[in-house]
PDB file of C-alpha atoms in Angstrom:
ATOM      1  CA  MET A   1       0.028  -0.337   0.518  1.00 49.00           C
ATOM      2  CA  VAL A   2       1.781   2.913  -1.396  1.00 78.00           C
ATOM      3  CA  ARG A   3       2.005   5.932   1.564  1.00 84.00           C
ATOM      4  CA  PRO A   4      -1.033   8.531  -0.365  1.00 84.00           C
ATOM      5  CA  LYS A   5      -2.804   6.058   0.462  1.00 88.00           C
ATOM      6  CA  ILE A   6      -2.521   4.766   3.770  1.00 88.00           C
ATOM      7  CA  LYS A   7      -2.389   8.748   5.128  1.00 89.00           C
ATOM      8  CA  TYR A   8      -5.737   8.769   3.451  1.00 88.00           C
ATOM      9  CA  MET A   9      -7.319   5.593   4.965  1.00 90.00           C
ATOM     10  CA  GLU A  10      -5.470   6.958   7.909  1.00 89.00           C
ATOM     11  CA  GLU A  11      -7.456  10.182   8.428  1.00 88.00           C
ATOM     12  CA  LEU A  12     -10.481   9.051   7.780  1.00 87.00           C
ATOM     13  CA  ALA A  13     -10.810   6.040   9.836  1.00 88.00           C
ATOM     14  CA  GLU A  14      -9.291   8.839  12.636  1.00 87.00           C
ATOM     15  CA  GLY A  15     -12.490  10.671  11.582  1.00 83.00           C
ATOM     16  CA  LEU A  16     -15.511   8.427  11.137  1.00 79.00           C
ATOM     17  CA  GLY A  17     -14.565   7.540  15.169  1.00 79.00           C
ATOM     18  CA  ASN A  18     -17.491   4.792  15.746  1.00 75.00           C
ATOM     19  CA  HIS A  19     -19.328   6.149  13.069  1.00 70.00           C
ATOM     20  CA  GLN A  20     -22.224   2.693  12.627  1.00 68.00           C
ATOM     21  CA  ASP A  21     -21.619   2.399   8.488  1.00 71.00           C
ATOM     22  CA  LYS A  22     -17.707   2.937   8.986  1.00 79.00           C
ATOM     23  CA  ASN A  23     -16.200  -0.076   7.540  1.00 82.00           C
ATOM     24  CA  ASN A  24     -18.446   0.282   4.829  1.00 77.00           C
ATOM     25  CA  ILE A  25     -17.077   3.261   3.859  1.00 80.00           C
ATOM     26  CA  LEU A  26     -13.789   2.621   4.333  1.00 85.00           C
ATOM     27  CA  ARG A  27     -13.531  -0.093   1.575  1.00 85.00           C
ATOM     28  CA  GLU A  28     -15.915   1.961  -0.712  1.00 82.00           C
ATOM     29  CA  TYR A  29     -13.000   4.746  -0.627  1.00 86.00           C
ATOM     30  CA  GLU A  30      -9.757   1.937  -0.625  1.00 87.00           C
ATOM     31  CA  ALA A  31     -11.766   0.697  -3.514  1.00 86.00           C
ATOM     32  CA  HIS A  32     -11.603   4.010  -5.598  1.00 86.00           C
ATOM     33  CA  ILE A  33      -8.162   5.328  -4.245  1.00 87.00           C
ATOM     34  CA  ASP A  34      -7.056   1.180  -5.878  1.00 88.00           C
ATOM     35  CA  GLU A  35      -8.803   2.205  -9.585  1.00 87.00           C
ATOM     36  CA  ILE A  36      -6.796   5.647  -9.172  1.00 85.00           C
ATOM     37  CA  LEU A  37      -3.720   3.805  -8.471  1.00 84.00           C
ATOM     38  CA  LEU A  38      -3.947   1.697 -11.671  1.00 83.00           C
ATOM     39  CA  GLU A  39      -5.682   4.930 -13.800  1.00 80.00           C
ATOM     40  CA  ALA A  40      -3.468   7.227 -12.460  1.00 73.00           C
ATOM     41  CA  GLU A  41      -0.264   8.289 -13.865  1.00 73.00           C
ATOM     42  CA  TYR A  42       1.946  10.044 -11.422  1.00 73.00           C
ATOM     43  CA  THR A  43       6.045  10.582 -10.625  1.00 71.00           C
ATOM     44  CA  SER A  44       5.402  11.289  -6.936  1.00 82.00           C
ATOM     45  CA  ASP A  45       3.652  10.688  -3.473  1.00 82.00           C
ATOM     46  CA  GLU A  46       2.797  14.428  -3.518  1.00 85.00           C
ATOM     47  CA  GLU A  47       1.491  13.920  -7.272  1.00 85.00           C
ATOM     48  CA  LEU A  48      -0.689  11.182  -6.383  1.00 84.00           C
ATOM     49  CA  THR A  49      -2.006  12.623  -2.789  1.00 86.00           C
ATOM     50  CA  ARG A  50      -3.146  16.312  -5.321  1.00 86.00           C
ATOM     51  CA  GLN A  51      -5.421  13.038  -7.450  1.00 86.00           C
ATOM     52  CA  ILE A  52      -6.869  11.378  -5.267  1.00 86.00           C
ATOM     53  CA  LEU A  53      -7.533  14.673  -3.504  1.00 87.00           C
ATOM     54  CA  THR A  54      -9.215  16.512  -7.154  1.00 87.00           C
ATOM     55  CA  ARG A  55     -10.916  13.104  -7.654  1.00 85.00           C
ATOM     56  CA  LEU A  56     -11.983  11.841  -3.837  1.00 84.00           C
ATOM     57  CA  GLY A  57     -12.066  15.428  -2.062  1.00 85.00           C
ATOM     58  CA  SER A  58     -10.430  15.378   1.545  1.00 86.00           C
ATOM     59  CA  PRO A  59     -10.735  13.407   4.358  1.00 85.00           C
ATOM     60  CA  GLU A  60     -12.493  16.778   5.388  1.00 85.00           C
ATOM     61  CA  GLU A  61     -14.633  17.244   3.157  1.00 82.00           C
ATOM     62  CA  ILE A  62     -16.329  13.562   3.258  1.00 80.00           C
ATOM     63  CA  LEU A  63     -16.291  13.400   7.021  1.00 77.00           C
ATOM     64  CA  ALA A  64     -18.265  16.426   6.731  1.00 76.00           C
ATOM     65  CA  VAL A  65     -21.508  14.384   4.358  1.00 70.00           C
ATOM     66  CA  TRP A  66     -21.111  11.345   5.978  1.00 67.00           C
ATOM     67  CA  GLN A  67     -21.998  13.867   9.468  1.00 65.00           C
ATOM     68  CA  GLU A  68     -24.713  15.002   7.937  1.00 57.00           C
ATOM     69  CA  GLU A  69     -26.026  10.900   6.756  1.00 57.00           C
ATOM     70  CA  LEU A  70     -25.846  10.679  10.554  1.00 53.00           C
ATOM     71  CA  SER A  71     -29.850  11.924  10.787  1.00 52.00           C
ATOM     72  CA  VAL A  72     -30.933  10.356   8.371  1.00 52.00           C
ATOM     73  CA  THR A  73     -31.567   6.598   9.789  1.00 57.00           C
ATOM     74  CA  PRO A  74     -31.765   2.993   7.355  1.00 58.00           C
ATOM     75  CA  SER A  75     -34.811   2.455   9.215  1.00 59.00           C
ATOM     76  CA  SER A  76     -36.391   6.222   9.292  1.00 64.00           C
ATOM     77  CA  MET A  77     -35.488   5.373   5.115  1.00 63.00           C
ATOM     78  CA  LYS A  78     -37.049   2.056   4.770  1.00 66.00           C
ATOM     79  CA  TRP A  79     -40.258   3.925   6.340  1.00 72.00           C
ATOM     80  CA  LEU A  80     -40.154   6.976   4.380  1.00 72.00           C
ATOM     81  CA  PHE A  81     -40.281   4.829   0.944  1.00 74.00           C
ATOM     82  CA  PHE A  82     -42.980   2.196   2.186  1.00 74.00           C
ATOM     83  CA  MET A  83     -45.559   4.850   3.815  1.00 79.00           C
ATOM     84  CA  PHE A  84     -44.922   6.625   0.304  1.00 79.00           C
ATOM     85  CA  ASN A  85     -45.149   3.719  -1.833  1.00 75.00           C
ATOM     86  CA  ILE A  86     -48.657   2.750   0.719  1.00 78.00           C
ATOM     87  CA  PHE A  87     -49.641   6.541   0.180  1.00 81.00           C
ATOM     88  CA  LEU A  88     -49.935   5.695  -3.400  1.00 77.00           C
ATOM     89  CA  PHE A  89     -51.927   2.038  -2.779  1.00 75.00           C
ATOM     90  CA  MET A  90     -54.635   3.533  -0.512  1.00 78.00           C
ATOM     91  CA  ALA A  91     -55.085   6.554  -3.245  1.00 79.00           C
ATOM     92  CA  GLY A  92     -55.480   5.073  -6.076  1.00 75.00           C
ATOM     93  CA  THR A  93     -57.371   2.213  -4.131  1.00 74.00           C
ATOM     94  CA  LEU A  94     -59.468   5.690  -2.418  1.00 78.00           C
ATOM     95  CA  LEU A  95     -60.059   6.556  -6.008  1.00 78.00           C
ATOM     96  CA  THR A  96     -61.244   3.727  -8.268  1.00 74.00           C
ATOM     97  CA  LEU A  97     -63.474   2.802  -4.661  1.00 73.00           C
ATOM     98  CA  SER A  98     -64.930   6.224  -5.989  1.00 79.00           C
ATOM     99  CA  HIS A  99     -65.380   5.898  -9.146  1.00 73.00           C
ATOM    100  CA  ASN A 100     -67.246   2.745  -8.640  1.00 73.00           C
ATOM    101  CA  LEU A 101     -69.404   3.550  -6.120  1.00 75.00           C
ATOM    102  CA  PHE A 102     -70.515   6.769  -6.954  1.00 80.00           C
ATOM    103  CA  GLN A 103     -71.996   8.614 -10.420  1.00 76.00           C
ATOM    104  CA  TRP A 104     -69.928  12.220  -9.777  1.00 82.00           C
ATOM    105  CA  PRO A 105     -68.768  14.061 -13.124  1.00 85.00           C
ATOM    106  CA  TRP A 106     -65.585  15.359 -11.679  1.00 84.00           C
ATOM    107  CA  LEU A 107     -64.602  11.853 -10.668  1.00 79.00           C
ATOM    108  CA  ASN A 108     -65.033   9.684 -14.550  1.00 80.00           C
ATOM    109  CA  TYR A 109     -63.286  12.473 -15.724  1.00 83.00           C
ATOM    110  CA  ILE A 110     -59.848  12.089 -13.029  1.00 83.00           C
ATOM    111  CA  TRP A 111     -61.102   9.212 -14.223  1.00 72.00           C
ATOM    112  CA  LYS A 112     -60.988   8.618 -17.581  1.00 79.00           C
ATOM    113  CA  GLN A 113     -58.061  10.418 -18.387  1.00 80.00           C
ATOM    114  CA  LEU A 114     -55.920   8.263 -16.097  1.00 76.00           C
ATOM    115  CA  THR A 115     -57.188   5.306 -17.211  1.00 73.00           C
ATOM    116  CA  SER A 116     -55.774   6.499 -20.435  1.00 75.00           C
ATOM    117  CA  ILE A 117     -52.164   7.471 -19.822  1.00 75.00           C
ATOM    118  CA  PRO A 118     -51.265   4.272 -18.404  1.00 72.00           C
ATOM    119  CA  THR A 119     -48.096   4.077 -19.943  1.00 74.00           C
ATOM    120  CA  LEU A 120     -47.501   7.665 -18.397  1.00 76.00           C
ATOM    121  CA  ILE A 121     -48.535   5.605 -15.281  1.00 76.00           C
ATOM    122  CA  ALA A 122     -45.794   3.123 -15.804  1.00 77.00           C
ATOM    123  CA  PHE A 123     -42.885   5.194 -15.911  1.00 82.00           C
ATOM    124  CA  LEU A 124     -43.621   7.248 -13.516  1.00 81.00           C
ATOM    125  CA  TYR A 125     -43.805   4.767 -10.827  1.00 81.00           C
ATOM    126  CA  LEU A 126     -40.282   3.317 -12.297  1.00 84.00           C
ATOM    127  CA  PHE A 127     -38.713   6.095 -11.134  1.00 86.00           C
ATOM    128  CA  PHE A 128     -40.358   6.077  -8.025  1.00 84.00           C
ATOM    129  CA  TRP A 129     -38.047   3.027  -7.476  1.00 84.00           C
ATOM    130  CA  ALA A 130     -35.067   4.630  -9.376  1.00 87.00           C
ATOM    131  CA  LEU A 131     -35.013   6.621  -7.180  1.00 85.00           C
ATOM    132  CA  LEU A 132     -35.394   4.959  -4.338  1.00 83.00           C
ATOM    133  CA  GLY A 133     -32.519   2.739  -4.747  1.00 84.00           C
ATOM    134  CA  TYR A 134     -30.347   6.511  -5.437  1.00 85.00           C
ATOM    135  CA  GLU A 135     -31.888   7.672  -2.273  1.00 81.00           C
ATOM    136  CA  ILE A 136     -30.057   4.502  -0.338  1.00 81.00           C
ATOM    137  CA  GLY A 137     -26.911   4.556  -2.394  1.00 80.00           C
ATOM    138  CA  LYS A 138     -26.031   7.699  -2.192  1.00 76.00           C
ATOM    139  CA  GLY A 139     -26.879   7.840   1.174  1.00 72.00           C
ATOM    140  CA  PHE A 140     -25.544   4.289   3.210  1.00 72.00           C
ATOM    141  CA  GLY A 141     -22.839   3.164   0.364  1.00 68.00           C
ATOM    142  CA  HIS A 142     -21.967  -0.582   0.040  1.00 65.00           C
ATOM    143  CA  GLY A 143     -23.504  -1.230   3.434  1.00 63.00           C
ATOM    144  CA  GLY A 144     -27.039   0.061   1.733  1.00 74.00           C
ATOM    145  CA  LYS A 145     -28.064  -3.368  -0.027  1.00 77.00           C
ATOM    146  CA  VAL A 146     -29.408  -4.592   2.312  1.00 77.00           C
ATOM    147  CA  LEU A 147     -31.883  -1.775   3.611  1.00 77.00           C
ATOM    148  CA  LEU A 148     -32.370  -1.485  -0.773  1.00 80.00           C
ATOM    149  CA  ASN A 149     -33.793  -5.186  -0.480  1.00 81.00           C
ATOM    150  CA  LYS A 150     -35.523  -5.024   3.118  1.00 81.00           C
ATOM    151  CA  THR A 151     -37.283  -1.887   1.507  1.00 80.00           C
ATOM    152  CA  PHE A 152     -38.445  -3.337  -1.783  1.00 81.00           C
ATOM    153  CA  ILE A 153     -39.766  -6.558  -0.315  1.00 82.00           C
ATOM    154  CA  LEU A 154     -41.689  -4.604   2.796  1.00 80.00           C
ATOM    155  CA  SER A 155     -42.815  -1.745  -0.449  1.00 77.00           C
ATOM    156  CA  MET A 156     -43.692  -4.556  -2.838  1.00 78.00           C
ATOM    157  CA  ILE A 157     -46.688  -6.566   0.163  1.00 80.00           C
ATOM    158  CA  PRO A 158     -48.971  -4.433  -1.234  1.00 76.00           C
ATOM    159  CA  ASN A 159     -48.879  -4.444  -4.648  1.00 73.00           C
ATOM    160  CA  LEU A 160     -48.489  -8.015  -4.455  1.00 75.00           C
ATOM    161  CA  LEU A 161     -51.908  -8.399  -2.095  1.00 75.00           C
ATOM    162  CA  LEU A 162     -54.066  -5.811  -4.925  1.00 69.00           C
ATOM    163  CA  MET A 163     -52.428  -8.762  -8.051  1.00 70.00           C
ATOM    164  CA  ILE A 164     -53.558 -11.387  -5.787  1.00 73.00           C
ATOM    165  CA  LEU A 165     -57.379 -10.112  -4.684  1.00 69.00           C
ATOM    166  CA  THR A 166     -57.612  -9.178  -8.532  1.00 64.00           C
ATOM    167  CA  VAL A 167     -56.652 -12.431  -9.722  1.00 64.00           C
ATOM    168  CA  PHE A 168     -58.978 -14.274  -7.482  1.00 68.00           C
ATOM    169  CA  GLU A 169     -62.308 -12.531  -8.241  1.00 64.00           C
ATOM    170  CA  ILE A 170     -62.076 -10.783  -5.155  1.00 69.00           C
ATOM    171  CA  ILE A 171     -62.132  -7.084  -6.360  1.00 63.00           C
ATOM    172  CA  PRO A 172     -64.161  -7.320  -9.635  1.00 63.00           C
ATOM    173  CA  TYR A 173     -62.294  -6.841 -13.079  1.00 57.00           C
ATOM    174  CA  THR A 174     -65.198  -4.352 -13.844  1.00 63.00           C
ATOM    175  CA  TRP A 175     -63.766  -1.958 -11.468  1.00 59.00           C
ATOM    176  CA  PHE A 176     -60.450  -1.813 -13.627  1.00 61.00           C
ATOM    177  CA  GLU A 177     -62.264  -1.116 -16.983  1.00 58.00           C
ATOM    178  CA  PRO A 178     -61.321  -0.272 -19.134  1.00 56.00           C
ATOM    179  CA  LEU A 179     -57.445  -1.208 -17.948  1.00 56.00           C
ATOM    180  CA  LEU A 180     -57.575  -4.633 -17.535  1.00 56.00           C
ATOM    181  CA  THR A 181     -57.188  -6.063 -20.897  1.00 57.00           C
ATOM    182  CA  LYS A 182     -54.690  -8.833 -21.626  1.00 59.00           C
ATOM    183  CA  SER A 183     -51.877  -6.630 -23.201  1.00 63.00           C
ATOM    184  CA  PHE A 184     -51.521  -4.978 -20.019  1.00 64.00           C
ATOM    185  CA  ILE A 185     -52.459  -7.576 -17.757  1.00 66.00           C
ATOM    186  CA  PHE A 186     -48.787  -8.620 -19.271  1.00 68.00           C
ATOM    187  CA  ALA A 187     -47.697  -5.289 -19.099  1.00 69.00           C
ATOM    188  CA  CYS A 188     -47.781  -5.204 -15.355  1.00 71.00           C
ATOM    189  CA  ILE A 189     -46.398  -8.342 -14.751  1.00 73.00           C
ATOM    190  CA  ILE A 190     -43.108  -7.381 -17.218  1.00 78.00           C
ATOM    191  CA  PHE A 191     -43.249  -4.065 -14.832  1.00 76.00           C
ATOM    192  CA  THR A 192     -43.378  -5.856 -11.408  1.00 77.00           C
ATOM    193  CA  ILE A 193     -40.201  -7.873 -12.731  1.00 82.00           C
ATOM    194  CA  VAL A 194     -38.210  -4.832 -13.741  1.00 84.00           C
ATOM    195  CA  LEU A 195     -38.859  -2.974 -10.241  1.00 84.00           C
ATOM    196  CA  TYR A 196     -35.876  -3.971  -8.741  1.00 86.00           C
ATOM    197  CA  PRO A 197     -33.708  -3.763 -11.399  1.00 89.00           C
ATOM    198  CA  VAL A 198     -34.767  -1.189 -12.113  1.00 87.00           C
ATOM    199  CA  SER A 199     -34.471   0.104  -8.337  1.00 87.00           C
ATOM    200  CA  TRP A 200     -30.746  -2.095  -8.381  1.00 86.00           C
ATOM    201  CA  LEU A 201     -29.374   0.425 -10.810  1.00 88.00           C
ATOM    202  CA  GLY A 202     -30.842   3.447  -9.603  1.00 86.00           C
ATOM    203  CA  PHE A 203     -28.432   2.517  -5.942  1.00 85.00           C
ATOM    204  CA  ARG A 204     -25.447   1.859  -7.952  1.00 84.00           C
ATOM    205  CA  TRP A 205     -25.365   5.327  -9.565  1.00 85.00           C
ATOM    206  CA  GLY A 206     -26.113   6.633  -6.506  1.00 82.00           C
ATOM    207  CA  ARG A 207     -23.370   4.853  -4.749  1.00 76.00           C
ATOM    208  CA  LYS A 208     -21.354   6.453  -7.178  1.00 75.00           C
ATOM    209  CA  ALA A 209     -23.154   9.676  -6.632  1.00 68.00           C
ATOM    210  CA  SER A 210     -21.975  10.076  -3.200  1.00 63.00           C
ATOM    211  CA  ILE A 211     -17.658   9.412  -4.178  1.00 60.00           C
TER     212      ILE A 211
END
């Protein structure tokens, strides 16, 4: 291990103290320094130090960022996205129930407008999952992968419950007219399958953005 790397990692480790994600943070930055060592051209320790600071920032700058992250715990992040997903689920449920139970003209108009743009709605939902992965990756780095998996599984429960209730006709098909066609059902299955890859890509992007 070259001297600039040793010094950088020691300062970072000392500054992190008892940070709950210390080991993951150190591994993350050590991997990035190793990449710099492979890619950079340098003739002295001073020049290598300059390149490391240019690419990663100083240990003090990194520590300032991670100290801010202490206010956002994995638990709060998980429940934040879970509750937002529940909000979307409940809003959709309330709209569907109201549309089928009441014949309010303004509500029927909203329903028709929304059911005419299912593809747009689906892509906005994909963006939500990409954002989830990005925020976890940016906030927790490499150690956020377990959090991403837990959050994804927890948030998928209401979605899967709705699909089961519809498939077994506990919820009438007619409630979702004119959406519930074979092509729409197939599209829902495809979008459900790609939700995790999308959130995982967002996680990797966020992890890189945290550096």
